[in-house]
Short mmCIF file of C-alpha atoms in Angstrom, two decimals:
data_model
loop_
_atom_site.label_atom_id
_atom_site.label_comp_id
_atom_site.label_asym_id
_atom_site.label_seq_id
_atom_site.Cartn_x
_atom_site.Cartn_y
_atom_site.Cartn_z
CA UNK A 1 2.80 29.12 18.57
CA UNK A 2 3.04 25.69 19.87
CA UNK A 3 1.67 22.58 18.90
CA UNK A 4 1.43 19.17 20.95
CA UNK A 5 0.49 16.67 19.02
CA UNK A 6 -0.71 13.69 21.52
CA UNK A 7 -0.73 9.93 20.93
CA UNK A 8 -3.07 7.52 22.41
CA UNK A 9 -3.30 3.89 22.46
CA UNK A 10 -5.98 1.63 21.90
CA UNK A 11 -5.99 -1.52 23.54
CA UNK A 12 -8.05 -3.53 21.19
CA UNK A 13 -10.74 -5.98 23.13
CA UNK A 14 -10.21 -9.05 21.82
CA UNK A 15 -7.21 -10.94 19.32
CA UNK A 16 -9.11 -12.59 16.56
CA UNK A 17 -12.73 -13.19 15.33
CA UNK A 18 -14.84 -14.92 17.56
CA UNK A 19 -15.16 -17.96 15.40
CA UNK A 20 -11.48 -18.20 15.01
CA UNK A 21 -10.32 -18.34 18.85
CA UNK A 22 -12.96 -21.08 19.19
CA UNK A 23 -10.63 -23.09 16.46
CA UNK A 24 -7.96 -21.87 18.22
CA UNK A 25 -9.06 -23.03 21.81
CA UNK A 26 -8.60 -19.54 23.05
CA UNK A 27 -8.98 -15.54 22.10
CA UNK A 28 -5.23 -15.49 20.79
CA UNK A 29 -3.57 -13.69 17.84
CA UNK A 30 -3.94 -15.54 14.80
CA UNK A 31 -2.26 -15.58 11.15
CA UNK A 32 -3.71 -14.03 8.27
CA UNK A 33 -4.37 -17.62 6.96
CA UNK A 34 -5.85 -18.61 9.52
CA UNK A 35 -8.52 -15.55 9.56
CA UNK A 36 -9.12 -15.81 5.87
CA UNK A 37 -9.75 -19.55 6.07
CA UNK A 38 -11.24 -20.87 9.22
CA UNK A 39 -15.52 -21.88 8.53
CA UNK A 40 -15.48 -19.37 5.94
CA UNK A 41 -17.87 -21.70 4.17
CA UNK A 42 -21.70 -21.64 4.85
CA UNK A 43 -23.08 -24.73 7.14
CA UNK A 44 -26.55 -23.53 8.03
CA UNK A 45 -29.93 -21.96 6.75
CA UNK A 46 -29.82 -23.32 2.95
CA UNK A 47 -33.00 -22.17 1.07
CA UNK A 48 -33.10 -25.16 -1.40
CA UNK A 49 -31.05 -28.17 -2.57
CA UNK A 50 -30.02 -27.78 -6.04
CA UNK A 51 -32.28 -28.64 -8.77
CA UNK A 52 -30.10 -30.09 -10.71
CA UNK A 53 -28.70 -32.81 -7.74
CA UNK A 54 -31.83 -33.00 -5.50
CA UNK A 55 -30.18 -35.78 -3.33
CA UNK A 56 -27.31 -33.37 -1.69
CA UNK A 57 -27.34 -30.19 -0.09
CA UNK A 58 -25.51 -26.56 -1.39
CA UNK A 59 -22.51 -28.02 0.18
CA UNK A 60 -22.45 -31.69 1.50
CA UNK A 61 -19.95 -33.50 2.73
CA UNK A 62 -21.61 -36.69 0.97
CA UNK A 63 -20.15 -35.80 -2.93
CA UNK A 64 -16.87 -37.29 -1.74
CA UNK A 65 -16.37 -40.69 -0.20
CA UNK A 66 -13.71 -39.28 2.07
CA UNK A 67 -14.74 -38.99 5.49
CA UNK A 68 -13.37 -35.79 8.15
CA UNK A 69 -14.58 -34.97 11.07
CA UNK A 70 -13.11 -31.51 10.87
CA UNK A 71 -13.05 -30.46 7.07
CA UNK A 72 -10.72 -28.05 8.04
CA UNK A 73 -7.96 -30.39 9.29
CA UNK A 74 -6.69 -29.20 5.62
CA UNK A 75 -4.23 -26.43 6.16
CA UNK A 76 -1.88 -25.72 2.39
CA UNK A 77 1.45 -25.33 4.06
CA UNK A 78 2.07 -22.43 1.67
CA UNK A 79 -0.03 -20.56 4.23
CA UNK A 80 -1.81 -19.49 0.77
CA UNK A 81 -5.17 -16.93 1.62
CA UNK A 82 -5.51 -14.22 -1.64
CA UNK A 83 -3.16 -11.15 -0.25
CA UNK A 84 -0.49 -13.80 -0.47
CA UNK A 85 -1.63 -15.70 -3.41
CA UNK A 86 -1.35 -13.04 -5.67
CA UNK A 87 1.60 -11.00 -4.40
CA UNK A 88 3.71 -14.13 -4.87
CA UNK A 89 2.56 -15.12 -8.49
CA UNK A 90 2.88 -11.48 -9.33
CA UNK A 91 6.54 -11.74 -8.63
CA UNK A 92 6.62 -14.93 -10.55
CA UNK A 93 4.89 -13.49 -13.63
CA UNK A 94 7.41 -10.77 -13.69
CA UNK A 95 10.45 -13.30 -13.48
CA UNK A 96 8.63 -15.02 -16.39
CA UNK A 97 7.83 -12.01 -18.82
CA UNK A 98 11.46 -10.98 -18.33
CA UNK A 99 12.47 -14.82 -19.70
CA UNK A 100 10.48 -14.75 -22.28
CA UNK A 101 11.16 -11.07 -23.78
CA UNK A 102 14.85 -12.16 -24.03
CA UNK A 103 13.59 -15.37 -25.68
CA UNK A 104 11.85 -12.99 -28.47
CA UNK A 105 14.73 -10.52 -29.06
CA UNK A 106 16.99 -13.46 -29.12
CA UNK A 107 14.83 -14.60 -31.65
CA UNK A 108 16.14 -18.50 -30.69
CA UNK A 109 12.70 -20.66 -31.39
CA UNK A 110 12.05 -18.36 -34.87
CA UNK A 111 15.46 -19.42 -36.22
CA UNK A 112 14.68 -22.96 -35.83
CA UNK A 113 14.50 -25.19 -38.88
CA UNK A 114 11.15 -26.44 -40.08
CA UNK A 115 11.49 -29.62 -38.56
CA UNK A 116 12.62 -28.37 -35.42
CA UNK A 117 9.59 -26.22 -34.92
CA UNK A 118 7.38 -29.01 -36.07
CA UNK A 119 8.92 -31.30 -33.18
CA UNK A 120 8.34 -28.96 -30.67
CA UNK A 121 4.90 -28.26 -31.74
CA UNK A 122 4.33 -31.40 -31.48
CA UNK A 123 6.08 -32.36 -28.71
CA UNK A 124 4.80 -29.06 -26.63
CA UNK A 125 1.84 -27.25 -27.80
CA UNK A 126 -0.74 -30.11 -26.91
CA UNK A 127 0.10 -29.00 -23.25
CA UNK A 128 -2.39 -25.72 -23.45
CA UNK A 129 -5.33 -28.35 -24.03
CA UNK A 130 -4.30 -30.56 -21.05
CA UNK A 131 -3.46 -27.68 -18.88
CA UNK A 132 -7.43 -26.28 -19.45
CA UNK A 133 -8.45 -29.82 -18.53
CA UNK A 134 -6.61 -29.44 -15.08
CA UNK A 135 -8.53 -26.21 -14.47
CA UNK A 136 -11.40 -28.04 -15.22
CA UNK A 137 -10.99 -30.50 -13.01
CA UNK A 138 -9.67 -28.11 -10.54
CA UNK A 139 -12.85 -25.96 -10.65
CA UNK A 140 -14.98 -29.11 -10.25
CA UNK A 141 -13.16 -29.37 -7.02
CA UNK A 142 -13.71 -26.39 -6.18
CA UNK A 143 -17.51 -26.06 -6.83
CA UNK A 144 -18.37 -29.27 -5.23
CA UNK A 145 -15.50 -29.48 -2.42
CA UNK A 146 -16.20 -29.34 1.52
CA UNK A 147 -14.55 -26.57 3.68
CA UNK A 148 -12.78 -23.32 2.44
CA UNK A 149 -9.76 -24.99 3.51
CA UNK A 150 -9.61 -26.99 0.86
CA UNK A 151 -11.90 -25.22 -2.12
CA UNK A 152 -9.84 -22.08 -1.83
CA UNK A 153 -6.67 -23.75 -2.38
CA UNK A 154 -8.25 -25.46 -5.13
CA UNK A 155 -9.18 -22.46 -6.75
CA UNK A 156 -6.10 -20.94 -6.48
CA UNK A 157 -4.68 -23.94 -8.58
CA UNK A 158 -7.43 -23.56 -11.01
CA UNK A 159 -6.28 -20.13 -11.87
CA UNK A 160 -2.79 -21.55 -11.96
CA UNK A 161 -3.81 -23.43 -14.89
CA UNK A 162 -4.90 -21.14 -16.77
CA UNK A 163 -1.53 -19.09 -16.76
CA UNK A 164 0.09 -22.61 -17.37
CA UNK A 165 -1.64 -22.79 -20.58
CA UNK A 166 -0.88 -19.26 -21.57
CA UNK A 167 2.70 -19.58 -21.26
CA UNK A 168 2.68 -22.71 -23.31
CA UNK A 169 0.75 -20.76 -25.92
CA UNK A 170 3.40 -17.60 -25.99
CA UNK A 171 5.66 -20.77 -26.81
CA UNK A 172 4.05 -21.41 -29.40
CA UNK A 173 4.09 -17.54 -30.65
CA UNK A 174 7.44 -17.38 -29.95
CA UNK A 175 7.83 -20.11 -32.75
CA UNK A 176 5.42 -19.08 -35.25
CA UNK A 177 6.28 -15.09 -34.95
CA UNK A 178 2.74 -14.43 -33.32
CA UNK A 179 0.94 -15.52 -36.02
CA UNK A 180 -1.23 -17.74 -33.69
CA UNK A 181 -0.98 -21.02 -36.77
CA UNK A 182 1.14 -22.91 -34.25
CA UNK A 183 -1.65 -22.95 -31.71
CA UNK A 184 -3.77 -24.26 -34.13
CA UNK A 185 -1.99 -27.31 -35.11
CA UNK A 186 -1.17 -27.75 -31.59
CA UNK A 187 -4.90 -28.08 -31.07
CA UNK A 188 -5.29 -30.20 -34.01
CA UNK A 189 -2.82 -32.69 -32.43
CA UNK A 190 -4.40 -32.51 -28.96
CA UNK A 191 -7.80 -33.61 -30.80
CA UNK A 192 -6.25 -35.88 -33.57
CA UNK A 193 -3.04 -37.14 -33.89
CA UNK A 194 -2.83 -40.34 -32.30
CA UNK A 195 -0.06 -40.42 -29.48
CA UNK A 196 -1.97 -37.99 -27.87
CA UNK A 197 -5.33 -39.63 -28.03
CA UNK A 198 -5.07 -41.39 -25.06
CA UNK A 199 -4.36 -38.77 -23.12
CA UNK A 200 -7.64 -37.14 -23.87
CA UNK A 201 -9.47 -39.89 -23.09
CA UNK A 202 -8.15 -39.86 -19.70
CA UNK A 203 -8.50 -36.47 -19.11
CA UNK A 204 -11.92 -36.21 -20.72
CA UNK A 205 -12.61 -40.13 -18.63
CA UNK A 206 -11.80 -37.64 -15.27
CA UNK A 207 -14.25 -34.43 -16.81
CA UNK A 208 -17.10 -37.13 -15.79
CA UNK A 209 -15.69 -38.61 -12.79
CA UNK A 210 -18.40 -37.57 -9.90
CA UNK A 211 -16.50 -38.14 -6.47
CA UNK A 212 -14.32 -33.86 -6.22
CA UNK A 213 -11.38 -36.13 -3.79
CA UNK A 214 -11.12 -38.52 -6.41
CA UNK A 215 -10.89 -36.12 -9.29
CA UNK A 216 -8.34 -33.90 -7.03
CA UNK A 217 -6.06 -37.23 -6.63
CA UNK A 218 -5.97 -38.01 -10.10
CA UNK A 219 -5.70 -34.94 -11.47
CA UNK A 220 -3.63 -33.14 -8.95
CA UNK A 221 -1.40 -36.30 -8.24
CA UNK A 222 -1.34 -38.75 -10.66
CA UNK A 223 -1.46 -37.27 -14.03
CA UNK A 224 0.58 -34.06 -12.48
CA UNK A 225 3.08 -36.33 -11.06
CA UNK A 226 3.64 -38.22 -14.59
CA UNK A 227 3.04 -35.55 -16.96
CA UNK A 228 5.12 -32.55 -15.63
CA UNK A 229 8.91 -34.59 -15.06
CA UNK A 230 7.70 -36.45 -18.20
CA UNK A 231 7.69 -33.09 -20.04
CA UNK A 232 9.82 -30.21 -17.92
CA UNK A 233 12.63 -32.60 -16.97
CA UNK A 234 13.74 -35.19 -19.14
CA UNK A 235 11.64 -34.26 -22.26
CA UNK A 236 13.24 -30.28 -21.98
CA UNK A 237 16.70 -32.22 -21.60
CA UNK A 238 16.26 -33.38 -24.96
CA UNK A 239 14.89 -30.50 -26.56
CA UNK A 240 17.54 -28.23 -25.18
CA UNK A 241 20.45 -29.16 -27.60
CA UNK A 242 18.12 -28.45 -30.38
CA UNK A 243 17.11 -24.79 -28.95
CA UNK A 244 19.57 -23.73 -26.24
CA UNK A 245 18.80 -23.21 -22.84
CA UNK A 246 16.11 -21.00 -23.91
CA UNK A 247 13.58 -23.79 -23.43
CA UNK A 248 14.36 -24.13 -20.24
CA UNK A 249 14.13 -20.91 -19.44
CA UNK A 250 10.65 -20.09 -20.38
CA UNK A 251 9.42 -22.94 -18.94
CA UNK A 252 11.16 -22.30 -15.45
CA UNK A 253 7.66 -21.43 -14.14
CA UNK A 254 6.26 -24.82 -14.82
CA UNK A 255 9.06 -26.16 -13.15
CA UNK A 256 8.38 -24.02 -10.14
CA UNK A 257 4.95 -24.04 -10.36
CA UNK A 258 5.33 -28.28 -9.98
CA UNK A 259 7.88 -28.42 -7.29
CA UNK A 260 5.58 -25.66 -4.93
CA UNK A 261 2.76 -27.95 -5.76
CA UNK A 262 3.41 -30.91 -4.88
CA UNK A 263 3.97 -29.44 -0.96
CA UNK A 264 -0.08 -28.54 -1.19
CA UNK A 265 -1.13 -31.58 -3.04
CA UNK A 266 0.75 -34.04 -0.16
CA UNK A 267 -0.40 -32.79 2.50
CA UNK A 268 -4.09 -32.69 1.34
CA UNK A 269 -3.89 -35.62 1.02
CA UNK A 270 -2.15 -36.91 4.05
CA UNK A 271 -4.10 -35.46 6.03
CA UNK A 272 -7.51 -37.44 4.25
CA UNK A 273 -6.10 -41.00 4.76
CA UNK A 274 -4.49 -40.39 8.39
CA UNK A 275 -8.07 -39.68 8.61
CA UNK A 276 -9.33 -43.14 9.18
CA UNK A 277 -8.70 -46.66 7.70
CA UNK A 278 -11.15 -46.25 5.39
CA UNK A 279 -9.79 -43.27 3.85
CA UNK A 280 -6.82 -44.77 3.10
CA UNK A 281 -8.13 -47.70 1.63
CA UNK A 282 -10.53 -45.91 -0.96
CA UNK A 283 -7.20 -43.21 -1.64
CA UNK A 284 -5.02 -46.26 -2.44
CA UNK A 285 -7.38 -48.05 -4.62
CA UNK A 286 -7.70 -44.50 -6.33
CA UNK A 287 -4.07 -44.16 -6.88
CA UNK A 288 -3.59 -47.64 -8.31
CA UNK A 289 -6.45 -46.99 -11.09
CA UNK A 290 -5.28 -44.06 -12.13
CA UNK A 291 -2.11 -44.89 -12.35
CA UNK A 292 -2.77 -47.35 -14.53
CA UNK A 293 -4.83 -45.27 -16.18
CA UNK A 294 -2.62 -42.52 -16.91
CA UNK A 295 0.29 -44.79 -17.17
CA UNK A 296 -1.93 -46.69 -20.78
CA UNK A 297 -2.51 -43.34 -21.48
CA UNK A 298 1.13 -42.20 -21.48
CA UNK A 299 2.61 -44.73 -23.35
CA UNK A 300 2.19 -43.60 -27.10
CA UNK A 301 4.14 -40.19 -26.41
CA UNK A 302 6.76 -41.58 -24.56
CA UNK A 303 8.04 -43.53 -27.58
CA UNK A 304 7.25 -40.95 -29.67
CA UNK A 305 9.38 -38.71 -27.85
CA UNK A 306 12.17 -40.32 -26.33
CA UNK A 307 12.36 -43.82 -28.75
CA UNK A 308 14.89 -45.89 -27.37
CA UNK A 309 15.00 -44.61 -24.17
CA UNK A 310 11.11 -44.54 -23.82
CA UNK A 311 10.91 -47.48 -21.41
CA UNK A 312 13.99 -46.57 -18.89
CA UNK A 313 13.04 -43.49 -18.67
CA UNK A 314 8.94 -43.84 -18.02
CA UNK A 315 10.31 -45.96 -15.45
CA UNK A 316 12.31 -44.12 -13.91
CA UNK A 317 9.43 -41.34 -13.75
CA UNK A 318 7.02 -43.38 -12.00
CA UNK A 319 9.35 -45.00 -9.56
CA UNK A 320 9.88 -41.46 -8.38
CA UNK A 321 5.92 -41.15 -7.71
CA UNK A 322 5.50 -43.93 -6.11
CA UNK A 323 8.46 -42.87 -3.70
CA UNK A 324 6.31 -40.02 -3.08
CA UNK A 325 3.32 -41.93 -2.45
CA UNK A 326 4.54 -44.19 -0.49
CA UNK A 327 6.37 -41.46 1.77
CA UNK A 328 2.80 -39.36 1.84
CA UNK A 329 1.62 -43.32 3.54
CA UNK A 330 -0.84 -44.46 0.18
CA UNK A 331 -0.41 -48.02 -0.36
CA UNK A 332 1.71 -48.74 -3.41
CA UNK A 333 2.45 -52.20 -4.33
CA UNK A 334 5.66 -52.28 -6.44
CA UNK A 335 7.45 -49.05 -4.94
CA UNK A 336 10.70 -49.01 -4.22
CA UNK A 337 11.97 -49.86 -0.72
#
């Protein structure tokens, strides 16, 4: 017996969704991003305005100062919708398990003197509390942001956080031997020892800051842009002749994490203060608050941490962020030619 198996094609009818090829000018193929992103966010037949914040709609462009005439003139150039998202942080999470098992059989942070671990703690630990602060922050964006090209991106980095501050907590077990006492005193230095007090004022100063853009600057690039070369680069070049390399390994993801970043966070907001004038103005006058702001804050745990070299080397930091600025087009008085 014979068996013919046939094969037809289907030409499909049409590229992309309807509401895409309009963005797109035409009915063309379109990226995954693009499908997953484009007015995925209501704009039309709201039952109510919230209770709670009578004076705005569900979603309203008005919670931010920053103007757009197209909230979705935000694209993350990570090309970042959930199938991609996840797939690439799985990969990471892998990569970072494997670090830190060999950190554990090693055993290099448990054979640490007293001191040592004590430093560290210190020196480290607080991190979890600052790092649930950002996804705070991050989720305030998120909830009260305009356009899912900007909110989903946002939420992405909100989860982020979250693993953040569990890998600086298995740091933490890795020094204690999972008894879970380092976290504690980590916590109790976050809330009371005094270098880090100004920290939390700043971060708990942002937790009741109203305008999302603002909150997404300061957070996202001010305090980011201080706090993580302040901490994985020059603070982990100190630490690593006490424990190894093996600091720097497990914290590779933070590392990574920061660089991939800082592509998203640029180019948001680029795109805001090429905008208009106006934009630009009120994003500059952000940036200069809060980094004076953060910079006050800062200043206790740098000399704390690196003593003598405190002042060179907090220099040095934000002289590289306001290089960055100025090349993302903010007004910075003082950077660097």
């Amino acid at each position: 017996m014979q068996v013919d198996i046939k094969t037809s094609n289907i030409k499909q009818l049409r590229n992309t969704f309807s509401h895409v090829a309009r963005r797109l000018g035409a009915d063309k193929p379109a990226s995954r991003y693009q499908e997953a992103t484009f007015d995925m966010q209501s704009d039309a037949n709201f039952h109510y305005r919230p209770i709670w914040d009578p004076q705005y709609d569900l979603y309203d462009t008005a919670r931010t100062a920053i103007k757009m005439a197209d909230w979705y003139s935000f694209k993350d150039p990570r090309q970042y919708y959930y199938g991609v998202y996840t797939m690439n942080r799985a990969k990471q999470q892998d990569a970072a398990e494997k670090q830190f098992e060999f950190a554990e059989k090693r055993g290099v942070f448990f054979n640490l003197s007293e001191k040592e671990k004590e430093h560290l703690i210190f020196a480290v630990l607080p991190l979890r509390h600052y790092e649930w602060g950002a996804n705070m922050n991050n989720c305030f964006c998120t909830s009260f942001g305009y356009g899912a090209a900007i909110t989903q991106a946002t939420m992405y980095n909100t989860m982020d956080r979250l693993g953040l501050a569990q890998y600086v907590s298995r740091l933490g077990l890795l020094l204690d031997g999972n008894t879970g006492d380092s976290l504690e005193v980590g916590k109790q230095h976050w809330l009371h020892t005094p270098e880090w007090q100004e920290l939390r004022r700043s971060m708990e100063n942002l937790f009741v800051t109203k305008d999302w853009f603002e909150v997404f600057l300061a957070q996202n690039l001010v305090m980011d842009g201080l706090v993580y070369p302040m901490f994985y680069k020059h603070l982990e070049t100190r630490l690593n002749p006490m424990a190894g390399q093996t600091f720097s390994m497990c914290t590779n993801f933070m590392q990574e994490w920061f660089t991939e970043t800082q592509r998203w966070v640029d180019s948001t907001i680029k795109t805001a203060l090429d905008e208009t004038p106006e934009n630009k103005e009120i994003l500059s006058r952000w940036f200069d608050i809060w980094m004076v702001e953060t910079t006050r804050a800062l200043q206790p745990l740098m000399t704390a941490l690196f003593a003598e070299e405190a002042a060179s080397t907090f220099m040095q930091i934000k002289e590289e962020l306001l290089v960055r600025a100025k090349k993302i087009g903010l007004k910075t008085p003082g950077a660097p030619a």
